[in-house]
Amino acid sequence: VWEQAPERWRVYAEPDFALPADFASRFPGVAASWEEEPHVDWAAKYQASLAAFPVGRRFAVLPSPEIVNPWPERLALRLVPGAAFGTGEHFTTASCIRAFESLDPRPERVLDAGCGSGILAAAACLAGCGEVVAFDIDPEAVRVAAETAGANGISYRLFTGGPEAATGLFDCVFANILAETLVENMTALAARVAPGGVLIASGIAFEKGGMVREAAGRQSLLLEEMRTDATWWTIRWRRKAL
Ligand SMILES: C[S@@+](CC[C@H](N)C(=O)[O-])C[C@H]1O[C@@H](n2cnc3c(N)ncnc32)[C@H](O)[C@@H]1O
């Protein structure tokens, strides 16, 4: 189902599909029309369209197993085309990577909260971070993240759950989750940031930056950097060193 515009959808179906007899009474005011399309192997077409692309200063994302890294000076980050969010093309993911790359010194312990495809955890491992932990509430995302780790020859602790299930302290906590979820979980996320460490949060719709900043402020996190593409915010805070 493809939402082409608000209140306008295109639905692809098998050739023998028929509208249910009660369509008009179930969806009053919705007009439906259909046409036959030539058969297209969408999966094959999508795979063929995948190409390497650079992310941040140091990474080359290779979105399928056959692609060779065209930039040897960049670290190859291989993804397995899958269902989880986190291809690296979205501003929120790419800006989390850039915010991470600008940390000096490189963080040793990294937590990826809401890991999706595991792209941020993989980037941290490939950059040489010593201890990486990642989790997601969606078991399918955790499965894809495990595949991403395998494809990159890395391993780290991965579990299904939410921020309340995480333990330990981290020099860098990623949380590319929606603003409401960040606010709801800010206490648990902030509790994982080591003294002197950072929280890099994204998935924050532009107009919701204020509420996330307020929530982080209540946890005594100090605002350090804000990045935006005018649709999303990626914000970095630091916990005061002891
Ligand atoms: C926007 S994706 C980010 C994926 C990846 N980290 C990235 O930066 O591209 C957000 C992920 O957070 C997960 N998520 C949402 N709420 C969560 C929660 N309360 N605890 C853990 N994961 C959560 C979703 O299942 C989804 O995989």
Short mmCIF file of C-alpha atoms and ligand atoms in Angstrom, two decimals:
data_model
loop_
_atom_site.label_atom_id
_atom_site.label_comp_id
_atom_site.label_asym_id
_atom_site.label_seq_id
_atom_site.Cartn_x
_atom_site.Cartn_y
_atom_site.Cartn_z
CA VAL A 1 0.00 0.00 0.00
CA TRP A 2 1.49 3.31 -1.10
CA GLU A 3 0.20 6.56 0.40
CA GLN A 4 0.64 8.89 -2.56
CA ALA A 5 -0.89 11.94 -0.92
CA PRO A 6 -3.03 12.53 2.18
CA GLU A 7 -6.19 10.46 1.65
CA ARG A 8 -4.96 8.96 -1.62
CA TRP A 9 -3.60 5.43 -1.71
CA ARG A 10 -2.38 3.09 -4.41
CA VAL A 11 -2.85 -0.59 -3.53
CA TYR A 12 -1.06 -3.35 -5.43
CA ALA A 13 -2.91 -6.66 -5.42
CA GLU A 14 -2.93 -10.03 -7.14
CA PRO A 15 -4.63 -10.09 -10.56
CA ASP A 16 -7.64 -12.02 -9.23
CA PHE A 17 -8.31 -9.39 -6.52
CA ALA A 18 -11.83 -8.02 -6.31
CA LEU A 19 -13.15 -5.22 -4.11
CA PRO A 20 -15.26 -6.63 -1.27
CA ALA A 21 -18.98 -6.37 -2.03
CA ASP A 22 -19.50 -4.20 1.05
CA PHE A 23 -16.63 -1.78 0.19
CA ALA A 24 -18.90 1.23 -0.39
CA SER A 25 -20.76 0.80 2.91
CA ARG A 26 -17.55 0.18 4.89
CA PHE A 27 -15.67 3.13 3.35
CA PRO A 28 -18.34 5.73 2.56
CA GLY A 29 -17.06 8.55 0.37
CA VAL A 30 -13.99 6.60 -0.80
CA ALA A 31 -13.82 6.23 -4.56
CA ALA A 32 -11.91 3.22 -5.91
CA SER A 33 -10.69 2.50 -9.41
CA TRP A 34 -8.23 -0.09 -10.71
CA GLU A 35 -6.06 -0.96 -13.68
CA GLU A 36 -3.92 -3.91 -14.66
CA GLU A 37 -0.16 -3.40 -14.42
CA PRO A 38 2.55 -5.43 -16.18
CA HIS A 39 4.24 -7.86 -13.77
CA VAL A 40 7.38 -6.46 -12.09
CA ASP A 41 9.70 -8.37 -9.76
CA TRP A 42 9.86 -5.55 -7.21
CA ALA A 43 12.29 -7.36 -4.90
CA ALA A 44 14.79 -7.91 -7.75
CA LYS A 45 14.31 -4.34 -9.01
CA TYR A 46 14.93 -2.94 -5.53
CA GLN A 47 18.06 -5.07 -4.99
CA ALA A 48 19.47 -3.99 -8.37
CA SER A 49 18.92 -0.31 -7.47
CA LEU A 50 21.00 -0.54 -4.29
CA ALA A 51 24.37 1.18 -4.39
CA ALA A 52 27.04 2.08 -1.86
CA PHE A 53 26.76 5.52 -0.30
CA PRO A 54 28.94 7.51 2.09
CA VAL A 55 27.70 8.31 5.60
CA GLY A 56 29.48 10.77 7.85
CA ARG A 57 33.18 11.34 7.39
CA ARG A 58 34.29 7.75 7.84
CA PHE A 59 31.71 5.21 6.68
CA ALA A 60 30.59 3.65 3.41
CA VAL A 61 27.24 1.91 3.71
CA LEU A 62 27.03 -1.16 1.48
CA PRO A 63 23.32 -1.99 1.39
CA SER A 64 23.56 -5.51 -0.06
CA PRO A 65 26.01 -8.41 0.24
CA GLU A 66 27.40 -8.19 -3.33
CA ILE A 67 28.42 -4.52 -3.27
CA VAL A 68 32.14 -3.70 -3.07
CA ASN A 69 33.32 -0.63 -1.11
CA PRO A 70 34.20 1.98 -3.74
CA TRP A 71 35.96 4.18 -1.12
CA PRO A 72 38.76 2.15 0.50
CA GLU A 73 39.53 5.07 2.84
CA ARG A 74 36.05 4.65 4.39
CA LEU A 75 35.03 1.89 6.79
CA ALA A 76 32.67 -0.54 5.06
CA LEU A 77 29.39 -0.91 6.96
CA ARG A 78 27.43 -3.74 5.38
CA LEU A 79 23.66 -3.95 5.72
CA VAL A 80 21.43 -6.87 4.89
CA PRO A 81 18.34 -5.55 3.10
CA GLY A 82 15.66 -6.19 5.72
CA ALA A 83 12.58 -4.94 7.41
CA ALA A 84 14.10 -2.84 10.21
CA PHE A 85 14.58 0.95 10.11
CA GLY A 86 18.16 2.15 9.69
CA THR A 87 19.57 2.14 6.18
CA GLY A 88 21.74 5.18 6.84
CA GLU A 89 19.98 7.26 4.20
CA HIS A 90 17.63 8.93 6.66
CA PHE A 91 18.82 12.24 8.14
CA THR A 92 18.22 11.00 11.69
CA THR A 93 20.55 8.01 11.32
CA ALA A 94 23.23 9.83 9.31
CA SER A 95 23.32 12.77 11.73
CA CYS A 96 23.64 10.42 14.72
CA ILE A 97 26.72 9.00 13.01
CA ARG A 98 28.10 12.49 12.38
CA ALA A 99 27.46 13.54 15.99
CA PHE A 100 29.28 10.36 17.11
CA GLU A 101 32.22 10.96 14.75
CA SER A 102 32.81 14.41 16.17
CA LEU A 103 33.41 12.99 19.67
CA ASP A 104 36.99 13.29 20.80
CA PRO A 105 38.20 11.08 22.35
CA ARG A 106 36.28 8.22 20.78
CA PRO A 107 33.84 6.75 23.33
CA GLU A 108 34.77 3.34 24.67
CA ARG A 109 31.33 2.14 25.83
CA VAL A 110 28.36 2.67 23.51
CA LEU A 111 24.66 1.90 24.00
CA ASP A 112 22.30 1.88 21.00
CA ALA A 113 18.73 2.28 22.30
CA GLY A 114 16.19 1.40 19.59
CA CYS A 115 18.81 -0.14 17.35
CA GLY A 116 16.56 -1.00 14.37
CA SER A 117 18.89 -2.53 11.77
CA GLY A 118 21.79 -2.12 14.22
CA ILE A 119 23.52 0.43 11.99
CA LEU A 120 24.65 2.72 14.84
CA ALA A 121 25.90 -0.15 16.99
CA ALA A 122 27.76 -1.53 13.96
CA ALA A 123 29.31 1.89 13.26
CA ALA A 124 30.53 2.06 16.87
CA CYS A 125 32.06 -1.43 16.69
CA LEU A 126 33.73 -0.71 13.33
CA ALA A 127 35.10 2.58 14.71
CA GLY A 128 36.81 0.55 17.43
CA CYS A 129 34.62 1.19 20.49
CA GLY A 130 35.45 -1.45 23.08
CA GLU A 131 32.03 -2.27 24.53
CA VAL A 132 28.82 -2.01 22.52
CA VAL A 133 25.32 -2.94 23.68
CA ALA A 134 22.11 -2.53 21.67
CA PHE A 135 18.43 -3.22 22.15
CA ASP A 136 15.07 -2.72 20.51
CA ILE A 137 11.51 -3.43 21.62
CA ASP A 138 10.84 -5.02 18.24
CA PRO A 139 12.19 -8.60 18.09
CA GLU A 140 12.29 -8.40 14.28
CA ALA A 141 14.65 -5.40 14.54
CA VAL A 142 16.86 -7.36 16.93
CA ARG A 143 16.95 -10.24 14.45
CA VAL A 144 17.98 -7.87 11.63
CA ALA A 145 20.58 -6.20 13.88
CA ALA A 146 22.10 -9.63 14.57
CA GLU A 147 22.28 -10.20 10.80
CA THR A 148 23.95 -6.81 10.36
CA ALA A 149 26.53 -7.75 12.99
CA GLY A 150 27.17 -11.08 11.24
CA ALA A 151 27.55 -9.38 7.85
CA ASN A 152 30.21 -7.09 9.35
CA GLY A 153 32.07 -9.78 11.28
CA ILE A 154 31.39 -8.04 14.60
CA SER A 155 29.62 -9.09 17.76
CA TYR A 156 28.16 -7.18 20.67
CA ARG A 157 25.43 -7.64 23.28
CA LEU A 158 22.00 -7.37 21.76
CA PHE A 159 18.63 -7.85 23.45
CA THR A 160 14.92 -7.33 22.97
CA GLY A 161 13.51 -4.78 25.41
CA GLY A 162 13.19 -1.13 26.31
CA PRO A 163 15.50 1.37 28.06
CA GLU A 164 14.36 0.22 31.51
CA ALA A 165 15.97 -3.19 30.81
CA ALA A 166 19.42 -1.71 30.11
CA THR A 167 22.11 -1.67 32.78
CA GLY A 168 25.60 -0.19 33.07
CA LEU A 169 27.10 3.16 32.16
CA PHE A 170 28.10 4.26 28.66
CA ASP A 171 30.25 7.06 27.24
CA CYS A 172 27.80 7.42 24.36
CA VAL A 173 24.11 6.53 24.32
CA PHE A 174 22.33 6.65 20.96
CA ALA A 175 18.55 6.96 20.98
CA ASN A 176 17.08 7.54 17.54
CA ILE A 177 13.49 7.08 18.69
CA LEU A 178 10.47 9.37 18.35
CA ALA A 179 10.17 12.49 20.55
CA GLU A 180 7.29 11.15 22.67
CA THR A 181 9.19 7.90 23.38
CA LEU A 182 12.31 9.88 24.25
CA VAL A 183 10.40 12.03 26.72
CA GLU A 184 8.69 8.99 28.25
CA ASN A 185 12.02 7.16 28.63
CA MET A 186 14.35 10.10 29.35
CA THR A 187 14.96 9.10 32.98
CA ALA A 188 15.97 5.55 32.01
CA LEU A 189 18.09 6.74 29.06
CA ALA A 190 19.85 9.47 31.04
CA ALA A 191 20.62 6.96 33.81
CA ARG A 192 22.81 5.04 31.34
CA VAL A 193 25.01 8.07 30.48
CA ALA A 194 28.32 7.91 32.35
CA PRO A 195 29.76 11.08 33.93
CA GLY A 196 31.40 12.96 31.05
CA GLY A 197 29.44 10.86 28.53
CA VAL A 198 26.90 11.94 25.89
CA LEU A 199 23.35 11.19 24.86
CA ILE A 200 22.77 11.51 21.11
CA ALA A 201 19.02 11.52 20.47
CA SER A 202 17.19 11.81 17.18
CA GLY A 203 13.86 10.98 15.58
CA ILE A 204 12.71 14.30 17.04
CA ALA A 205 10.24 16.04 14.75
CA PHE A 206 11.26 19.70 14.28
CA GLU A 207 8.37 21.14 16.30
CA LYS A 208 8.99 18.70 19.17
CA GLY A 209 12.58 19.72 19.90
CA GLY A 210 11.49 21.85 22.86
CA MET A 211 9.76 19.07 24.77
CA VAL A 212 12.74 16.72 24.41
CA ARG A 213 15.15 19.46 25.51
CA GLU A 214 13.02 20.11 28.59
CA ALA A 215 12.97 16.39 29.46
CA ALA A 216 16.76 16.13 29.08
CA GLY A 217 17.22 19.32 31.13
CA ARG A 218 15.29 17.73 34.01
CA GLN A 219 17.92 14.94 34.01
CA SER A 220 20.76 17.49 34.40
CA LEU A 221 22.06 16.79 30.90
CA LEU A 222 23.85 19.75 29.32
CA LEU A 223 22.91 20.66 25.76
CA GLU A 224 26.01 20.39 23.56
CA GLU A 225 24.97 20.34 19.91
CA MET A 226 21.84 20.46 17.74
CA ARG A 227 21.62 19.38 14.10
CA THR A 228 18.56 19.74 11.86
CA ASP A 229 17.41 19.34 8.29
CA ALA A 230 14.35 21.50 9.15
CA THR A 231 12.23 18.34 9.55
CA TRP A 232 14.15 16.47 12.27
CA TRP A 233 16.43 17.29 15.17
CA THR A 234 19.44 15.33 16.31
CA ILE A 235 20.53 16.61 19.69
CA ARG A 236 23.60 15.83 21.76
CA TRP A 237 23.80 16.37 25.51
CA ARG A 238 26.66 15.73 27.92
CA ARG A 239 26.61 14.63 31.52
CA LYS A 240 28.99 16.67 33.67
CA ALA A 241 32.21 14.79 34.46
CA LEU A 242 32.73 13.96 38.14
C1 LIG B 1 13.92 5.33 13.91
S1 LIG B 1 14.36 3.68 14.32
C2 LIG B 1 16.11 3.88 14.57
C3 LIG B 1 16.93 2.74 14.06
C4 LIG B 1 18.44 2.97 14.09
N1 LIG B 1 18.93 3.13 15.45
C5 LIG B 1 18.82 4.20 13.28
O1 LIG B 1 19.33 5.17 13.87
O2 LIG B 1 18.65 4.19 12.07
C6 LIG B 1 13.69 3.54 15.95
C7 LIG B 1 13.75 2.17 16.54
O3 LIG B 1 13.42 2.29 17.92
C8 LIG B 1 12.64 1.18 18.30
N2 LIG B 1 11.87 1.59 19.50
C9 LIG B 1 10.77 2.38 19.59
N3 LIG B 1 10.41 2.54 20.87
C10 LIG B 1 11.30 1.84 21.64
C11 LIG B 1 11.46 1.63 23.04
N4 LIG B 1 10.63 2.14 23.93
N5 LIG B 1 12.49 0.86 23.45
C12 LIG B 1 13.34 0.32 22.54
N6 LIG B 1 13.24 0.47 21.21
C13 LIG B 1 12.24 1.24 20.76
C14 LIG B 1 11.81 0.86 17.08
O4 LIG B 1 11.37 -0.48 17.13
C15 LIG B 1 12.79 1.15 15.95
O5 LIG B 1 13.50 -0.01 15.55
#
